[in-house]
Amino acid sequence: MLSRFEALRFTCIRLTGEPVMSVPPLTPLTAAHARLAEVVTLRLSMRSASVFRRVGKDVCHAHVEAALAGLEQDLISGKPDNVRAVVHSLVTELAASGLAFADLRFYTQTLRNAVREALSASPDADALRLLIEGWFFELLTVCTTRFMAWRDEKMQRETAQMGIQRLESQLVELEVALEEKTKLLELIRQASTPIAPVVSGILVVPLVGTFDAFRAEMLTEKLLQEIARRRTRAAILDISGVPVFDTAAAQMIIRLARAVRLLGTAVFLVGMSPDTARTIVDLGIDLTGIQTLATLQDGLARALVLQRLKITPL
């Protein structure tokens, strides 16, 4: 399919009666090349609030020179082969400076009007005008297409960047929330598993509330660390604050006691209520190896004996 430029070229040939490969002389356009470049460059660079004003005369002049050279070559070849290269260079270089479609339209119109003025006095003006109109129509079409493609690409990049920034912001928020929850869990851990060193070599562990697997794991880890750090010889577990002492709780206490005994530390279980004792018997829970005492005072007294210590009044 012929482009608008090629169709106008063949129309020109039919009107002039010249051979198909013949085109009107380019002497007027070639001779006016330098002056055209200066005039168009000045008009572009003087355009207020335009991308051409921002990039300066040198950049404008380079693009005008490229467009005029491409026009001359395409008029000789009869095909608008240089249009795309001219537009690609223009859009690619000026896009970063804030190129707008109004800039492309002004660029095309300014260049077209200057070329028409330069050729107005030429005897071949009518024939050349048809070809030049076709070339500038092609230029405007490619400018429009390339600008729309560039704008779509820009919007896609901006949308993707916004998505990335939104995800990064959410990630930061999640990291902050995770850090806060980690600190909160550590506070809960410290509060839910208090360990009190009452006398050198003796630790008291008061258990309050439901004693589940989570608390048992935290208590075991923390108690073993404290025993190793303080060289503890006796650990007193006070279960008077545990409302329900069932099979699961008993098994966790037994496992805890076994781990403590592996470090050479004696375990005393105190604060057992009559209901808890009855439950342990009914369930057949074996507490062998764990010394059970009624009160914390009894447990502390037994631990002091183990340490060969005693409490005396002042």
C-alpha positions as a Python dict, from the first residue, in 0.01 Angstrom:
ca = {
    (1, 'M'): (0, 0, 0),
    (2, 'L'): (134, 343, -97),
    (3, 'S'): (190, 605, 169),
    (4, 'R'): (34, 949, 133),
    (5, 'F'): (375, 1080, 28),
    (6, 'E'): (419, 817, -248),
    (7, 'A'): (64, 867, -374),
    (8, 'L'): (122, 1242, -405),
    (9, 'R'): (450, 1176, -585),
    (10, 'F'): (273, 970, -850),
    (11, 'T'): (5, 1239, -874),
    (12, 'C'): (282, 1491, -934),
    (13, 'I'): (428, 1270, -1206),
    (14, 'R'): (93, 1237, -1382),
    (15, 'L'): (37, 1612, -1367),
    (16, 'T'): (382, 1699, -1498),
    (17, 'G'): (402, 1414, -1745),
    (18, 'E'): (758, 1331, -1634),
    (19, 'P'): (892, 973, -1610),
    (20, 'V'): (808, 776, -1294),
    (21, 'M'): (1163, 795, -1154),
    (22, 'S'): (1194, 1165, -1224),
    (23, 'V'): (1121, 1429, -958),
    (24, 'P'): (1119, 1809, -974),
    (25, 'P'): (1457, 1975, -922),
    (26, 'L'): (1561, 2015, -558),
    (27, 'T'): (1784, 2315, -618),
    (28, 'P'): (1552, 2568, -443),
    (29, 'L'): (1523, 2351, -130),
    (30, 'T'): (1890, 2261, -125),
    (31, 'A'): (1997, 2621, -173),
    (32, 'A'): (1770, 2740, 109),
    (33, 'H'): (1875, 2462, 349),
    (34, 'A'): (2105, 2669, 573),
    (35, 'R'): (1869, 2966, 594),
    (36, 'L'): (1572, 2737, 660),
    (37, 'A'): (1756, 2568, 945),
    (38, 'E'): (1836, 2902, 1108),
    (39, 'V'): (1483, 3041, 1070),
    (40, 'V'): (1309, 2730, 1201),
    (41, 'T'): (1557, 2694, 1488),
    (42, 'L'): (1494, 3053, 1595),
    (43, 'R'): (1117, 3011, 1584),
    (44, 'L'): (1129, 2690, 1783),
    (45, 'S'): (1367, 2817, 2050),
    (46, 'M'): (1162, 3136, 2096),
    (47, 'R'): (841, 2943, 2163),
    (48, 'S'): (750, 3018, 2525),
    (49, 'A'): (666, 2734, 2762),
    (50, 'S'): (776, 2477, 2505),
    (51, 'V'): (1023, 2192, 2520),
    (52, 'F'): (1230, 2368, 2251),
    (53, 'R'): (1278, 2670, 2477),
    (54, 'R'): (1400, 2439, 2752),
    (55, 'V'): (1650, 2239, 2545),
    (56, 'G'): (1803, 2543, 2370),
    (57, 'K'): (1905, 2641, 2018),
    (58, 'D'): (2177, 2382, 1966),
    (59, 'V'): (1946, 2087, 2022),
    (60, 'C'): (1671, 2247, 1812),
    (61, 'H'): (1915, 2317, 1529),
    (62, 'A'): (2037, 1957, 1525),
    (63, 'H'): (1682, 1821, 1490),
    (64, 'V'): (1587, 2077, 1224),
    (65, 'E'): (1899, 1988, 1024),
    (66, 'A'): (1812, 1618, 1049),
    (67, 'A'): (1454, 1681, 933),
    (68, 'L'): (1560, 1893, 633),
    (69, 'A'): (1822, 1637, 532),
    (70, 'G'): (1565, 1359, 560),
    (71, 'L'): (1315, 1559, 353),
    (72, 'E'): (1566, 1614, 73),
    (73, 'Q'): (1667, 1248, 66),
    (74, 'D'): (1307, 1129, 63),
    (75, 'L'): (1216, 1366, -218),
    (76, 'I'): (1499, 1215, -421),
    (77, 'S'): (1411, 853, -341),
    (78, 'G'): (1037, 904, -365),
    (79, 'K'): (976, 722, -37),
    (80, 'P'): (942, 865, 316),
    (81, 'D'): (1213, 636, 452),
    (82, 'N'): (1369, 897, 681),
    (83, 'V'): (1052, 1014, 852),
    (84, 'R'): (1054, 748, 1122),
    (85, 'A'): (1422, 804, 1204),
    (86, 'V'): (1364, 1180, 1231),
    (87, 'V'): (1063, 1135, 1461),
    (88, 'H'): (1228, 865, 1671),
    (89, 'S'): (1531, 1082, 1738),
    (90, 'L'): (1314, 1384, 1817),
    (91, 'V'): (1078, 1208, 2058),
    (92, 'T'): (1350, 1001, 2226),
    (93, 'E'): (1577, 1297, 2298),
    (94, 'L'): (1311, 1549, 2400),
    (95, 'A'): (1086, 1317, 2600),
    (96, 'A'): (1295, 1355, 2914),
    (97, 'S'): (1262, 1735, 2891),
    (98, 'G'): (881, 1728, 2902),
    (99, 'L'): (782, 1686, 2537),
    (100, 'A'): (413, 1752, 2472),
    (101, 'F'): (203, 1680, 2165),
    (102, 'A'): (157, 2055, 2118),
    (103, 'D'): (537, 2077, 2076),
    (104, 'L'): (531, 1817, 1798),
    (105, 'R'): (246, 1993, 1622),
    (106, 'F'): (423, 2328, 1646),
    (107, 'Y'): (748, 2170, 1522),
    (108, 'T'): (575, 2016, 1220),
    (109, 'Q'): (380, 2330, 1130),
    (110, 'T'): (679, 2561, 1172),
    (111, 'L'): (903, 2344, 956),
    (112, 'R'): (631, 2299, 691),
    (113, 'N'): (551, 2671, 669),
    (114, 'A'): (919, 2763, 643),
    (115, 'V'): (976, 2513, 361),
    (116, 'R'): (668, 2635, 174),
    (117, 'E'): (785, 2997, 207),
    (118, 'A'): (1132, 2908, 81),
    (119, 'L'): (991, 2736, -229),
    (120, 'S'): (717, 2988, -306),
    (121, 'A'): (927, 3170, -564),
    (122, 'S'): (1047, 2852, -737),
    (123, 'P'): (908, 2775, -1086),
    (124, 'D'): (860, 2416, -970),
    (125, 'A'): (678, 2522, -654),
    (126, 'D'): (348, 2356, -744),
    (127, 'A'): (502, 2019, -819),
    (128, 'L'): (728, 2031, -514),
    (129, 'R'): (443, 2146, -294),
    (130, 'L'): (248, 1825, -355),
    (131, 'L'): (544, 1610, -257),
    (132, 'I'): (631, 1823, 43),
    (133, 'E'): (271, 1821, 167),
    (134, 'G'): (273, 1442, 145),
    (135, 'W'): (601, 1423, 336),
    (136, 'F'): (479, 1651, 614),
    (137, 'F'): (151, 1462, 635),
    (138, 'E'): (357, 1148, 686),
    (139, 'L'): (572, 1331, 944),
    (140, 'L'): (268, 1444, 1143),
    (141, 'T'): (115, 1095, 1129),
    (142, 'V'): (432, 929, 1255),
    (143, 'C'): (475, 1200, 1521),
    (144, 'T'): (123, 1134, 1647),
    (145, 'T'): (168, 757, 1650),
    (146, 'R'): (512, 770, 1813),
    (147, 'F'): (401, 1021, 2075),
    (148, 'M'): (96, 813, 2169),
    (149, 'A'): (314, 502, 2196),
    (150, 'W'): (568, 688, 2410),
    (151, 'R'): (293, 830, 2632),
    (152, 'D'): (140, 484, 2681),
    (153, 'E'): (481, 342, 2770),
    (154, 'K'): (537, 628, 3013),
    (155, 'M'): (199, 573, 3178),
    (156, 'Q'): (268, 201, 3209),
    (157, 'R'): (608, 272, 3367),
    (158, 'E'): (455, 525, 3606),
    (159, 'T'): (176, 284, 3698),
    (160, 'A'): (429, 6, 3756),
    (161, 'Q'): (647, 241, 3961),
    (162, 'M'): (349, 348, 4169),
    (163, 'G'): (266, -17, 4225),
    (164, 'I'): (623, -86, 4334),
    (165, 'Q'): (623, 214, 4567),
    (166, 'R'): (290, 105, 4713),
    (167, 'L'): (424, -248, 4770),
    (168, 'E'): (744, -110, 4923),
    (169, 'S'): (539, 113, 5153),
    (170, 'Q'): (323, -182, 5255),
    (171, 'L'): (636, -390, 5311),
    (172, 'V'): (780, -121, 5539),
    (173, 'E'): (452, -107, 5730),
    (174, 'L'): (452, -485, 5764),
    (175, 'E'): (812, -481, 5885),
    (176, 'V'): (727, -215, 6144),
    (177, 'A'): (418, -411, 6251),
    (178, 'L'): (623, -731, 6272),
    (179, 'E'): (886, -557, 6483),
    (180, 'E'): (618, -420, 6715),
    (181, 'K'): (450, -759, 6745),
    (182, 'T'): (787, -923, 6810),
    (183, 'K'): (855, -678, 7091),
    (184, 'L'): (503, -731, 7225),
    (185, 'L'): (548, -1108, 7216),
    (186, 'E'): (875, -1071, 7402),
    (187, 'L'): (701, -860, 7667),
    (188, 'I'): (425, -1120, 7691),
    (189, 'R'): (689, -1390, 7714),
    (190, 'Q'): (865, -1208, 7995),
    (191, 'A'): (539, -1138, 8175),
    (192, 'S'): (391, -1486, 8130),
    (193, 'T'): (704, -1672, 8244),
    (194, 'P'): (852, -1478, 8538),
    (195, 'I'): (1153, -1634, 8707),
    (196, 'A'): (1257, -1496, 9046),
    (197, 'P'): (1600, -1569, 9198),
    (198, 'V'): (1513, -1554, 9569),
    (199, 'V'): (1837, -1694, 9709),
    (200, 'S'): (2168, -1776, 9547),
    (201, 'G'): (2120, -2109, 9371),
    (202, 'I'): (1739, -2110, 9407),
    (203, 'L'): (1486, -1998, 9145),
    (204, 'V'): (1112, -1957, 9199),
    (205, 'V'): (882, -1984, 8896),
    (206, 'P'): (523, -1872, 8971),
    (207, 'L'): (277, -1998, 8709),
    (208, 'V'): (-41, -1793, 8668),
    (209, 'G'): (-321, -1862, 8423),
    (210, 'T'): (-361, -2139, 8168),
    (211, 'F'): (-44, -2342, 8121),
    (212, 'D'): (-46, -2439, 7753),
    (213, 'A'): (215, -2567, 7508),
    (214, 'F'): (322, -2216, 7403),
    (215, 'R'): (391, -2105, 7759),
    (216, 'A'): (554, -2438, 7840),
    (217, 'E'): (796, -2401, 7551),
    (218, 'M'): (885, -2043, 7645),
    (219, 'L'): (922, -2136, 8013),
    (220, 'T'): (1146, -2432, 7937),
    (221, 'E'): (1375, -2225, 7717),
    (222, 'K'): (1398, -1935, 7960),
    (223, 'L'): (1433, -2151, 8273),
    (224, 'L'): (1712, -2362, 8127),
    (225, 'Q'): (1899, -2046, 8028),
    (226, 'E'): (1860, -1898, 8378),
    (227, 'I'): (1967, -2224, 8544),
    (228, 'A'): (2282, -2240, 8334),
    (229, 'R'): (2358, -1870, 8384),
    (230, 'R'): (2300, -1865, 8762),
    (231, 'R'): (2427, -2219, 8834),
    (232, 'T'): (2099, -2298, 9003),
    (233, 'R'): (2069, -2605, 9227),
    (234, 'A'): (1694, -2588, 9295),
    (235, 'A'): (1394, -2469, 9092),
    (236, 'I'): (1056, -2421, 9261),
    (237, 'L'): (750, -2435, 9034),
    (238, 'D'): (448, -2272, 9200),
    (239, 'I'): (125, -2390, 9032),
    (240, 'S'): (-115, -2229, 9279),
    (241, 'G'): (-218, -1979, 9012),
    (242, 'V'): (-299, -2244, 8745),
    (243, 'P'): (-681, -2285, 8737),
    (244, 'V'): (-685, -2614, 8545),
    (245, 'F'): (-415, -2874, 8594),
    (246, 'D'): (-508, -3149, 8349),
    (247, 'T'): (-318, -3428, 8176),
    (248, 'A'): (-168, -3196, 7915),
    (249, 'A'): (-44, -2949, 8177),
    (250, 'A'): (96, -3232, 8389),
    (251, 'Q'): (282, -3382, 8093),
    (252, 'M'): (436, -3045, 8014),
    (253, 'I'): (546, -3004, 8377),
    (254, 'I'): (700, -3352, 8369),
    (255, 'R'): (894, -3276, 8051),
    (256, 'L'): (1011, -2947, 8200),
    (257, 'A'): (1127, -3124, 8516),
    (258, 'R'): (1319, -3383, 8317),
    (259, 'A'): (1499, -3113, 8120),
    (260, 'V'): (1587, -2928, 8440),
    (261, 'R'): (1716, -3243, 8611),
    (262, 'L'): (1949, -3307, 8316),
    (263, 'L'): (2130, -2989, 8425),
    (264, 'G'): (2167, -3128, 8779),
    (265, 'T'): (1897, -2908, 8928),
    (266, 'A'): (1632, -3034, 9170),
    (267, 'V'): (1267, -2951, 9091),
    (268, 'F'): (1004, -2878, 9358),
    (269, 'L'): (635, -2854, 9264),
    (270, 'V'): (442, -2639, 9513),
    (271, 'G'): (99, -2480, 9545),
    (272, 'M'): (-98, -2794, 9462),
    (273, 'S'): (-460, -2763, 9571),
    (274, 'P'): (-674, -3057, 9689),
    (275, 'D'): (-868, -3049, 9363),
    (276, 'T'): (-547, -3061, 9163),
    (277, 'A'): (-417, -3351, 9372),
    (278, 'R'): (-744, -3540, 9321),
    (279, 'T'): (-729, -3474, 8944),
    (280, 'I'): (-373, -3606, 8924),
    (281, 'V'): (-473, -3926, 9107),
    (282, 'D'): (-787, -3976, 8898),
    (283, 'L'): (-593, -3931, 8575),
    (284, 'G'): (-315, -4161, 8690),
    (285, 'I'): (-45, -3903, 8623),
    (286, 'D'): (298, -4019, 8739),
    (287, 'L'): (497, -3739, 8902),
    (288, 'T'): (786, -3964, 9002),
    (289, 'G'): (1107, -3766, 9032),
    (290, 'I'): (929, -3440, 9113),
    (291, 'Q'): (908, -3344, 9479),
    (292, 'T'): (565, -3201, 9556),
    (293, 'L'): (498, -2970, 9850),
    (294, 'A'): (192, -2787, 9970),
    (295, 'T'): (312, -2428, 9982),
    (296, 'L'): (582, -2206, 9845),
    (297, 'Q'): (717, -2169, 10197),
    (298, 'D'): (761, -2548, 10221),
    (299, 'G'): (934, -2557, 9886),
    (300, 'L'): (1171, -2278, 9978),
    (301, 'A'): (1255, -2448, 10308),
    (302, 'R'): (1335, -2775, 10128),
    (303, 'A'): (1548, -2591, 9871),
    (304, 'L'): (1740, -2416, 10149),
    (305, 'V'): (1810, -2750, 10313),
    (306, 'L'): (1942, -2873, 9980),
    (307, 'Q'): (2171, -2571, 9976),
    (308, 'R'): (2259, -2627, 10342),
    (309, 'L'): (2118, -2285, 10421),
    (310, 'K'): (1853, -2157, 10658),
    (311, 'I'): (1662, -1838, 10727),
    (312, 'T'): (1737, -1681, 11064),
    (313, 'P'): (1574, -1373, 11220),
    (314, 'L'): (1779, -1057, 11246),
}
